[in-house]
Coordinates of C-alpha atoms in Angstrom, one line a residue:
X468 CA -18.0 -31.5 0.5
X469 CA -19.5 -31.3 3.9
X470 CA -19.1 -35.6 3.4
X471 CA -16.8 -36.4 1.1
X472 CA -14.8 -34.4 4.2
X473 CA -15.6 -37.3 7.0
X474 CA -14.8 -39.7 4.6
X475 CA -11.4 -38.5 4.6
X476 CA -11.0 -38.0 8.3
X477 CA -11.6 -41.3 8.9
X478 CA -8.7 -42.3 7.2
X479 CA -7.5 -41.7 10.8
X480 CA -8.1 -44.0 12.4
X481 CA -6.6 -47.0 8.7
X482 CA -3.8 -48.4 9.8
X483 CA -3.2 -48.9 5.5
X484 CA -2.9 -45.7 5.1
X485 CA -0.3 -42.7 5.9
X486 CA 0.9 -39.5 6.6
X487 CA 2.3 -36.8 3.9
X488 CA 5.6 -36.5 6.7
X489 CA 5.2 -32.6 7.2
X490 CA 0.9 -34.1 8.4
X491 CA 1.5 -36.5 10.4
X492 CA 2.0 -34.3 13.5
X493 CA -1.7 -32.4 12.6
X494 CA -3.2 -35.4 10.9
X495 CA -3.7 -33.4 7.7
X496 CA -5.5 -35.2 4.7
X497 CA -6.8 -32.9 3.0
X498 CA -7.4 -28.3 2.9
X499 CA -10.5 -27.4 0.9
X500 CA -10.9 -23.3 -0.4
X501 CA -14.2 -22.7 -2.2
X502 CA -14.4 -25.0 -5.5
X503 CA -9.9 -27.4 -5.0
X504 CA -9.1 -30.0 -2.8
X505 CA -6.5 -30.1 -2.3
X506 CA -5.7 -34.6 -1.4
X507 CA -1.9 -35.0 0.9
X508 CA -0.5 -38.5 1.8
X509 CA 2.9 -40.5 2.1
X510 CA 4.1 -41.0 -1.7
X511 CA 2.9 -44.8 -1.3
X512 CA 0.3 -46.3 -3.9
X513 CA -1.9 -48.1 -0.7
X514 CA -1.9 -44.4 0.9
X515 CA -2.9 -42.7 -2.7
X516 CA -5.0 -45.2 -3.4
X517 CA -7.3 -44.8 -0.4
X518 CA -7.7 -40.7 -0.9
X519 CA -9.0 -42.0 -4.3
X520 CA -11.7 -44.3 -2.6
X521 CA -13.0 -41.5 -0.6
X522 CA -13.3 -39.2 -4.0
X523 CA -14.3 -42.1 -5.5
X524 CA -17.5 -42.6 -3.3
X525 CA -17.9 -39.0 -2.1
X526 CA -18.8 -38.9 -7.0
X527 CA -21.2 -42.4 -6.9
X528 CA -23.5 -41.2 -4.1
X529 CA -22.9 -36.4 -5.4
X530 CA -22.5 -37.3 -9.0
X531 CA -19.9 -34.6 -8.9
X532 CA -16.5 -36.9 -11.1
X533 CA -12.4 -35.7 -10.5
X534 CA -12.3 -33.2 -14.3
X535 CA -8.7 -35.2 -15.7
X536 CA -7.7 -32.2 -17.2
X537 CA -7.9 -30.6 -14.4
X538 CA -6.3 -32.7 -11.9
X539 CA -2.3 -33.0 -11.2
X540 CA -0.8 -35.3 -9.1
X541 CA 3.0 -33.5 -7.3
X542 CA 5.6 -35.9 -6.2
X543 CA 8.3 -35.2 -3.7
X544 CA 10.6 -38.4 -3.2
X545 CA 9.3 -41.0 -5.3
X546 CA 10.6 -43.1 -7.1
X547 CA 9.0 -43.6 -11.3
X548 CA 8.2 -46.8 -11.1
X549 CA 5.8 -45.4 -8.2
X550 CA 4.8 -43.3 -10.1
X551 CA 3.7 -44.9 -12.7
X552 CA 1.3 -47.5 -10.6
X553 CA 0.4 -44.6 -9.4
X554 CA -0.4 -42.9 -12.6
X555 CA -2.1 -46.4 -13.8
X556 CA -4.3 -46.5 -11.2
X557 CA -5.7 -42.9 -11.1
X558 CA -4.9 -41.8 -14.2
X559 CA -4.5 -38.4 -12.6
X560 CA -1.6 -36.7 -14.9
X561 CA 1.8 -35.6 -12.5
X562 CA 2.1 -31.8 -12.5
X563 CA 4.9 -29.7 -12.6
X564 CA 6.2 -26.3 -10.3
X565 CA 5.8 -23.2 -10.2
X566 CA 2.4 -23.7 -10.9
X567 CA -0.4 -20.6 -11.0
X568 CA -3.0 -20.8 -7.6
X569 CA -5.8 -17.0 -7.1
X570 CA -3.2 -15.1 -10.4
X571 CA 0.1 -16.2 -7.0
X572 CA 2.8 -18.9 -8.0
X573 CA 2.8 -21.8 -6.3
X574 CA 6.9 -22.6 -5.9
X575 CA 8.4 -25.0 -3.8
X576 CA 12.3 -23.7 -3.8
X577 CA 13.7 -19.7 -4.3
X578 CA 11.5 -17.3 -5.9
X579 CA 12.6 -15.9 -7.7
X580 CA 12.7 -12.5 -10.0
X581 CA 10.9 -14.6 -12.8
X582 CA 8.6 -16.0 -11.0
X583 CA 7.2 -12.2 -10.1
X584 CA 6.6 -11.4 -13.4
X585 CA 3.5 -11.2 -13.4
X586 CA 3.3 -9.4 -10.9
X587 CA 5.3 -6.7 -12.9
X588 CA 3.3 -7.3 -15.2
X589 CA -0.3 -7.0 -14.2
X590 CA 1.5 -3.4 -12.4
X591 CA 2.9 -2.3 -15.8
X592 CA -1.1 -3.0 -18.0
X593 CA -1.8 -0.8 -15.5
X594 CA -0.1 2.1 -16.1
X595 CA 0.2 2.0 -19.2
X596 CA -3.9 1.9 -19.5
X597 CA -3.4 5.1 -17.9
X598 CA -0.6 6.9 -19.3
X599 CA -2.9 7.2 -23.0
X600 CA -4.7 9.8 -20.3
X601 CA -2.0 12.2 -21.7
X602 CA -3.4 15.4 -19.0
X603 CA -3.6 13.4 -15.6
X604 CA -2.1 15.2 -12.7
X605 CA 0.7 14.2 -10.9
X606 CA -3.0 14.2 -8.0
X607 CA -3.7 11.8 -10.2
X608 CA -1.5 9.6 -10.8
X609 CA -0.9 9.4 -7.1
X610 CA -4.3 7.8 -7.2
X611 CA -4.1 5.7 -9.3
X612 CA -0.7 4.0 -7.4
X613 CA -2.4 4.8 -3.4
X614 CA -5.7 2.8 -5.4
X615 CA -5.0 0.4 -7.7
X616 CA -1.7 -0.6 -7.5
X617 CA -1.8 -0.6 -4.0
X618 CA -4.3 -3.7 -4.2
X619 CA -2.4 -5.1 -5.9
X620 CA 0.9 -5.1 -4.4
X621 CA -0.6 -6.0 -0.8
X622 CA -2.3 -9.3 -2.5
X623 CA 0.7 -10.8 -2.9
X624 CA 3.1 -9.5 -0.4
X625 CA 0.7 -10.8 2.1
X626 CA 1.3 -13.9 1.0
X627 CA 5.0 -13.7 0.4
X628 CA 8.3 -12.3 1.3
X629 CA 8.7 -10.9 -1.5
X630 CA 13.0 -10.7 -3.2
X631 CA 14.4 -7.3 -2.9
X632 CA 15.1 -6.7 -6.2
X633 CA 11.6 -7.3 -7.1
X634 CA 10.5 -5.3 -4.5
X635 CA 13.2 -1.8 -5.7
X636 CA 10.9 -3.4 -9.3
X637 CA 7.7 -2.8 -7.6
X638 CA 8.9 0.8 -6.4
X639 CA 10.6 2.1 -9.6
X640 CA 7.8 1.5 -11.6
X641 CA 5.8 4.0 -9.2
X642 CA 8.0 6.4 -9.3
X643 CA 8.7 6.1 -12.4
X644 CA 4.6 6.4 -12.9
X645 CA 4.4 9.2 -10.5
X646 CA 7.1 11.7 -12.5
X647 CA 5.5 10.8 -15.6
X648 CA 9.3 8.6 -16.4
X649 CA 9.5 6.8 -19.5
X650 CA 12.2 3.6 -19.9
X651 CA 14.4 6.0 -22.2
X652 CA 13.8 9.5 -20.1
X653 CA 17.0 11.1 -18.3
X654 CA 13.4 13.5 -16.5
X655 CA 14.7 13.1 -12.9
X656 CA 11.8 12.5 -9.3
X657 CA 11.1 16.2 -8.5
X658 CA 11.6 14.3 -5.4
X659 CA 13.2 11.1 -3.6
X660 CA 10.7 8.2 -2.8
X661 CA 11.9 8.2 0.3
X662 CA 10.1 11.5 1.0
X663 CA 6.8 10.6 -1.2
X664 CA 6.8 7.3 0.8
X665 CA 6.6 8.8 4.8
X666 CA 2.8 9.6 5.1
X667 CA 1.2 13.2 4.7
X668 CA 2.3 15.0 8.4
X669 CA 5.2 13.8 7.8
X670 CA 5.6 15.4 4.2
X671 CA 5.2 13.0 2.0
X672 CA 2.5 11.7 -0.2
X673 CA 1.1 9.3 2.2
X674 CA 1.9 6.5 -0.4
X675 CA 3.3 2.6 0.5
X676 CA 6.9 1.5 -0.6
X677 CA 6.9 -2.0 -1.5
X678 CA 9.3 -2.9 -0.1
X679 CA 8.3 -1.2 3.9
X680 CA 5.1 -2.6 3.8
X681 CA 6.5 -6.2 2.4
X682 CA 7.7 -5.6 5.3
X683 CA 5.5 -5.2 7.8
X684 CA 3.3 -7.8 6.5
X685 CA 6.3 -10.2 7.3
X686 CA 6.0 -8.6 11.1
X687 CA 2.8 -8.9 11.0
X688 CA 3.0 -13.8 10.0
X689 CA 5.8 -12.8 12.4
X690 CA 3.0 -11.5 15.6
X691 CA 0.7 -14.0 14.4
X692 CA 2.4 -17.0 15.0
X693 CA 3.3 -15.3 18.1
X694 CA 0.5 -14.4 19.3
X695 CA -2.8 -17.2 18.0
X696 CA -1.6 -20.6 17.8
X697 CA -5.7 -21.6 17.4
X698 CA -5.1 -21.2 13.0
X699 CA -3.6 -24.6 11.3
X700 CA -1.1 -23.2 9.6
X701 CA -0.2 -21.6 12.6
X702 CA 0.0 -25.4 14.6
X703 CA 2.2 -27.0 11.3
X704 CA 4.7 -23.7 11.7
X705 CA 5.2 -24.7 15.6
X706 CA 4.9 -28.5 15.0
X707 CA 7.5 -28.3 12.5
X708 CA 9.9 -25.2 12.4
X709 CA 9.4 -23.8 16.0
X710 CA 9.1 -27.4 18.7
X711 CA 9.0 -25.3 22.1
X712 CA 11.3 -22.6 20.9
X713 CA 9.7 -18.7 20.8
X714 CA 9.4 -17.2 17.7
X715 CA 11.3 -14.5 19.1
X716 CA 14.3 -16.4 19.3
X717 CA 14.5 -19.2 17.0
X718 CA 17.7 -19.7 14.7
X719 CA 17.3 -21.4 11.0
X720 CA 18.7 -24.7 11.0
X721 CA 20.0 -26.9 8.0
X722 CA 16.8 -27.9 5.7
X723 CA 14.3 -25.5 6.3
X724 CA 12.8 -23.5 3.3
X725 CA 13.8 -20.7 1.8
X726 CA 10.6 -18.3 3.1
X727 CA 11.1 -19.3 6.7
X728 CA 14.5 -18.3 6.4
X729 CA 13.5 -15.5 4.9
X730 CA 10.8 -14.3 7.6
X731 CA 13.0 -14.8 10.0
X732 CA 16.1 -12.2 8.0
X733 CA 12.4 -10.0 7.9
X734 CA 12.2 -10.3 11.8
X735 CA 16.4 -9.6 12.8
X736 CA 16.0 -6.4 10.0
X737 CA 13.0 -5.3 12.0
X738 CA 14.1 -5.9 15.0
X739 CA 17.3 -4.2 14.0
X740 CA 15.2 -0.9 12.9
X741 CA 13.5 -0.6 15.8
X742 CA 16.1 -1.4 19.4
X743 CA 15.7 -4.6 20.0
X744 CA 13.5 -8.0 20.2
X745 CA 11.6 -6.6 23.2
X746 CA 11.0 -3.0 21.2
X747 CA 9.6 -4.6 18.6
X748 CA 6.9 -6.9 20.5
X749 CA 6.2 -3.5 21.9
X750 CA 5.5 -1.3 18.5
X751 CA 3.6 -4.0 17.9
X752 CA 0.9 -3.6 21.1
X753 CA 1.1 -0.5 19.9
X754 CA -0.4 -1.4 16.2
X755 CA -2.3 -3.7 17.5
X756 CA -7.0 -2.5 17.6
X757 CA -8.0 -2.0 20.8
X758 CA -11.1 -2.8 21.1
X759 CA -10.2 -6.7 21.2
X760 CA -13.0 -8.5 22.7
X761 CA -17.1 -7.9 21.3
X762 CA -18.6 -8.2 23.7
X763 CA -21.5 -8.6 21.1
X764 CA -19.9 -11.7 19.5
X765 CA -19.7 -13.7 23.4
X766 CA -21.0 -17.1 23.7
X767 CA -21.7 -17.3 27.2
X768 CA -23.8 -20.7 27.7
X769 CA -21.6 -23.7 28.1
X770 CA -19.5 -23.0 31.1
X771 CA -15.8 -22.0 31.7
X772 CA -13.8 -24.0 28.7
X773 CA -16.6 -22.6 26.4
X774 CA -16.4 -18.7 27.3
X775 CA -12.4 -19.2 27.2
X776 CA -13.0 -20.6 23.5
X777 CA -16.1 -17.4 23.0
X778 CA -13.2 -14.5 23.8
X779 CA -9.9 -15.8 22.1
X780 CA -12.2 -16.2 18.9
X781 CA -13.5 -12.5 19.5
X782 CA -9.5 -11.7 20.2
X783 CA -8.1 -13.6 17.3
X784 CA -10.3 -11.2 14.3
X785 CA -8.8 -8.6 15.6
X786 CA -6.3 -7.4 13.1
X787 CA -3.1 -5.5 13.2
X788 CA -2.9 -1.9 11.9
X789 CA -0.7 -2.2 9.2
X790 CA -0.4 1.0 8.4
X791 CA 1.1 2.3 11.9
X792 CA 3.1 -0.9 12.1
X793 CA 4.3 0.4 8.8
X794 CA 5.3 4.0 9.8
X795 CA 7.1 1.8 12.5
X796 CA 9.7 0.5 10.0
X797 CA 9.4 3.4 7.6
X798 CA 13.5 4.2 7.9
X799 CA 13.0 7.7 7.4
X800 CA 12.5 9.5 10.6
X801 CA 8.1 9.4 10.5
X802 CA 7.7 10.7 13.5
X803 CA 8.0 14.4 13.1
X804 CA 5.6 16.2 11.6
X805 CA 5.6 19.3 9.5
X806 CA 3.9 22.0 10.3
X807 CA 2.4 23.0 7.0
X808 CA 0.8 19.2 6.7
X809 CA -2.6 20.9 7.5
X810 CA -2.4 24.3 5.6
X811 CA -1.1 22.0 1.9
X812 CA -3.8 18.2 2.9
X813 CA -7.3 20.6 4.0
X814 CA -9.9 18.3 2.6
X815 CA -11.3 21.3 0.7
X816 CA -8.3 22.3 -1.5
X817 CA -8.6 19.7 -4.4
X818 CA -6.0 18.1 -4.6
X819 CA -4.6 19.2 -8.0
X820 CA -3.8 22.5 -6.2
X821 CA -3.2 20.8 -2.5
X822 CA 0.0 19.0 -5.5
X823 CA 1.3 22.1 -6.5
X824 CA 1.2 23.8 -3.2
X825 CA 3.2 20.1 -1.7
X826 CA 5.9 21.4 -4.1
X827 CA 5.8 24.9 -4.3
X828 CA 6.2 24.8 -0.4
X829 CA 10.0 22.0 -0.2
X830 CA 10.6 24.6 -3.6
X831 CA 10.8 21.9 -5.5
X832 CA 9.1 23.4 -8.2
X833 CA 11.6 23.4 -11.9
X834 CA 12.0 27.1 -11.4
X835 CA 13.7 29.1 -14.7
X836 CA 16.5 29.4 -11.9
X837 CA 17.2 25.8 -10.6
X838 CA 16.7 24.8 -14.9
X839 CA 19.6 27.6 -15.6
X840 CA 21.4 25.8 -13.0
X841 CA 21.2 23.0 -14.5
X842 CA 22.1 24.6 -18.4
X843 CA 19.0 23.4 -19.5
X844 CA 17.7 26.9 -20.9
X845 CA 20.4 30.1 -21.0
X846 CA 18.2 33.2 -19.3
X847 CA 16.1 32.9 -15.9
X848 CA 13.9 36.2 -16.7
X849 CA 10.2 36.1 -14.9
X850 CA 7.7 34.8 -18.0
X851 CA 4.7 37.1 -15.2
X852 CA 6.6 40.4 -15.1
X853 CA 9.3 41.2 -17.3
X854 CA 11.7 42.6 -14.6
X855 CA 12.8 39.9 -12.4
X856 CA 14.7 36.3 -11.8
X857 CA 12.2 33.4 -11.9
X858 CA 13.1 32.5 -8.4
X859 CA 10.6 30.6 -6.7
X860 CA 10.9 33.7 -4.3
X861 CA 9.7 35.6 -6.9
X862 CA 7.8 33.8 -8.6
X863 CA 5.3 33.7 -5.2
X864 CA 4.4 36.2 -4.5
X865 CA 7.7 39.3 -6.1
X866 CA 7.1 39.4 -9.6
X867 CA 3.8 42.9 -9.8
X868 CA 2.2 39.9 -11.5
X869 CA 1.5 37.6 -8.3
X870 CA 1.8 40.1 -6.6
X871 CA -1.8 41.9 -6.9
X872 CA -2.8 38.4 -7.9
X873 CA -2.0 37.6 -4.2
X874 CA -3.6 40.9 -2.6
X875 CA -6.2 41.0 -5.2
X876 CA -7.0 37.6 -3.5
X877 CA -6.7 38.8 0.3
X878 CA -8.2 42.0 0.2
X879 CA -11.4 40.2 -1.4
X880 CA -11.1 38.0 1.7
X881 CA -11.2 40.3 3.5
X882 CA -7.5 39.5 5.0
X883 CA -6.9 41.2 8.9
X884 CA -3.1 40.5 7.8
X885 CA -1.0 41.2 4.4
X886 CA 1.9 40.1 2.8
X887 CA 3.3 39.4 0.1
X888 CA 6.7 37.4 1.6
X889 CA 6.7 33.8 0.9
X890 CA 8.1 33.2 4.3
X891 CA 6.1 35.6 6.0
X892 CA 3.2 34.3 4.6
X893 CA 4.2 30.1 5.2
X894 CA 4.2 30.9 8.4
X895 CA 1.7 33.2 9.4
X896 CA -0.7 29.7 7.6
X897 CA 1.4 27.8 9.2
X898 CA 1.7 29.1 13.6
X899 CA -0.3 32.7 13.9
X900 CA -3.8 32.2 11.3
X901 CA -6.1 32.8 14.5
X902 CA -9.6 32.1 12.0
X903 CA -11.0 28.3 13.0
X904 CA -13.7 26.8 11.0
X905 CA -14.9 27.1 7.9
X906 CA -12.1 30.7 7.1
X907 CA -9.7 28.7 8.1
X908 CA -10.5 26.6 5.0
X909 CA -11.1 29.2 2.6
X910 CA -8.0 30.9 3.3
X911 CA -6.2 27.8 2.9
X912 CA -8.0 26.6 0.0
X913 CA -7.4 30.5 -1.2
X914 CA -3.4 30.0 -0.9
X915 CA -3.6 26.5 -2.5
X916 CA -6.1 27.8 -6.1
X917 CA -3.5 31.3 -6.2
X918 CA 0.0 29.2 -5.9
X919 CA -2.2 26.7 -8.3
X920 CA -2.7 29.0 -11.3
X921 CA 0.3 31.8 -10.7
X922 CA 1.7 28.5 -11.6
X923 CA -0.8 26.8 -13.8
X924 CA -0.1 30.3 -16.1
X925 CA 3.5 31.1 -15.4
X926 CA 3.9 27.7 -18.0
X927 CA 0.5 29.2 -20.2
X928 CA 3.5 31.7 -20.7
X929 CA 6.4 29.9 -21.6
X930 CA 4.8 26.3 -22.9
X931 CA 2.0 27.6 -25.3
X932 CA 2.5 31.9 -25.5
X933 CA -0.6 32.3 -23.9
X934 CA -1.2 35.5 -21.3
X935 CA -4.0 36.1 -19.5
X936 CA -4.7 39.1 -16.6
X937 CA -4.4 39.4 -12.8
X938 CA -7.5 40.3 -12.6
X939 CA -8.8 36.6 -14.9
X940 CA -6.5 35.2 -12.2
X941 CA -8.5 36.3 -9.4
X942 CA -11.6 35.3 -11.2
X943 CA -10.8 32.2 -11.9
X944 CA -9.3 31.7 -7.9
X945 CA -12.5 33.0 -6.9
X946 CA -15.2 30.8 -9.7
X947 CA -13.0 27.7 -7.7
X948 CA -12.9 28.6 -4.3
X949 CA -17.5 29.6 -4.9
X950 CA -17.4 26.5 -6.2
X951 CA -15.9 24.5 -3.6
X952 CA -17.8 26.9 -0.5
X953 CA -21.2 26.6 -2.4
X954 CA -20.7 22.6 -2.9
X955 CA -19.2 20.5 -0.9
X956 CA -18.2 23.5 2.3
X957 CA -21.0 22.8 5.0
X958 CA -21.1 26.9 6.6
X959 CA -22.3 27.1 10.1
X960 CA -25.1 29.5 10.3
X961 CA -22.5 32.0 11.8
X962 CA -19.7 31.9 9.0
X963 CA -22.7 32.6 6.5
X964 CA -23.3 36.3 6.2
X965 CA -19.5 36.8 6.1
X966 CA -19.0 34.1 2.7
X967 CA -22.6 36.0 1.4
X968 CA -20.3 39.7 2.2
X969 CA -17.6 38.9 0.0

């Protein structure tokens, strides 16, 4: 391919060859990616034949020939008579836009909702495959969205500025999967999607909204156009759209492509969100990888020009941290941290237990008092103690059953301070718990496990008519903590005596 590239580059000096009108300033005649080859020229017979002669010469030397069934020629503003003459010479069929390339639609007009149907289909198929696992917990669904769906989403949003309707559809698919909603289900989400899409330290789940993520990738593209003029595509953007203008001040002109208009529209939206162009530039810089210059990569041979070129190459290898840019562009105030984040998302806690504790702290579990207000049930009698009305406060830990469980756990772990009041307990965990290190982790694990098993016992009694004693619940909590400590939690020597005495 290197030989073919050199032959095509020689066309720069051929007076009979004419470049494509959008490629003449940079003298672009071809682009090569892996085993794919894109050739560009003006739509006249001589220019096309000049390129084809290079391909034929390469084939005669290498033994490789163009496959007519896999090659197409695309025209823009070319008469049918010229098209027919070109076809008679080279035999390549005329291609039709859009077509798929690397899984994405290549299109010369506005990207529509229908054009993005392969994206929806891929996400829906992934969700349908995982919905077969009926025992999948909320934590499992969240992980699927983060690890699988986000990858699919990033691939598209990094290449296109998707229409708002498309981005909303992606968010809807992820939201419905997380909450277990079907197409005909009226089941309401327990937490708003805007809240879910904030970071864990801000009270959310750290799931990235497609709408905000696409805006972040657009702003990153703007920054690359602003700062990196070494890349070929950025040179092309400057030559075609910017001329002598600045990316932050340029305005839409008649004849600009739909994608360029969307990019400038995203720029204006981001500027409004952060409070001005200067604030946006400053915010982007704060998201930039600070270790720009890799000393080990510098080439100090060849004089000043070579040194400057080497520094630039090291500089442009650094990346903008999109997750940080996402936080800045998020419509909600993600800079306000919640005091309970470390308690809920302690790394040693089982994910399914962290998720239920996250619900409980925000009072989002569907306790009977909330269901009664919605008219779903007729009675809110507590299923655990049968002596009171089931509310969040009563369930954790006012009822006699849950009080017995929590007191048993506190006694087992030798808590120096004890309470069964939910508000006081949460305040103590978030602000006043003095222990550190491994003991702090274990006490957080104890709270999460207790809330999880009390909620699970409540559901077992309601939906399966099964019940267990408080002693059995305490035993399950102990088993979970012992298993986590022995398998995952590395205790320092000074804490082993405390652990062995439990």
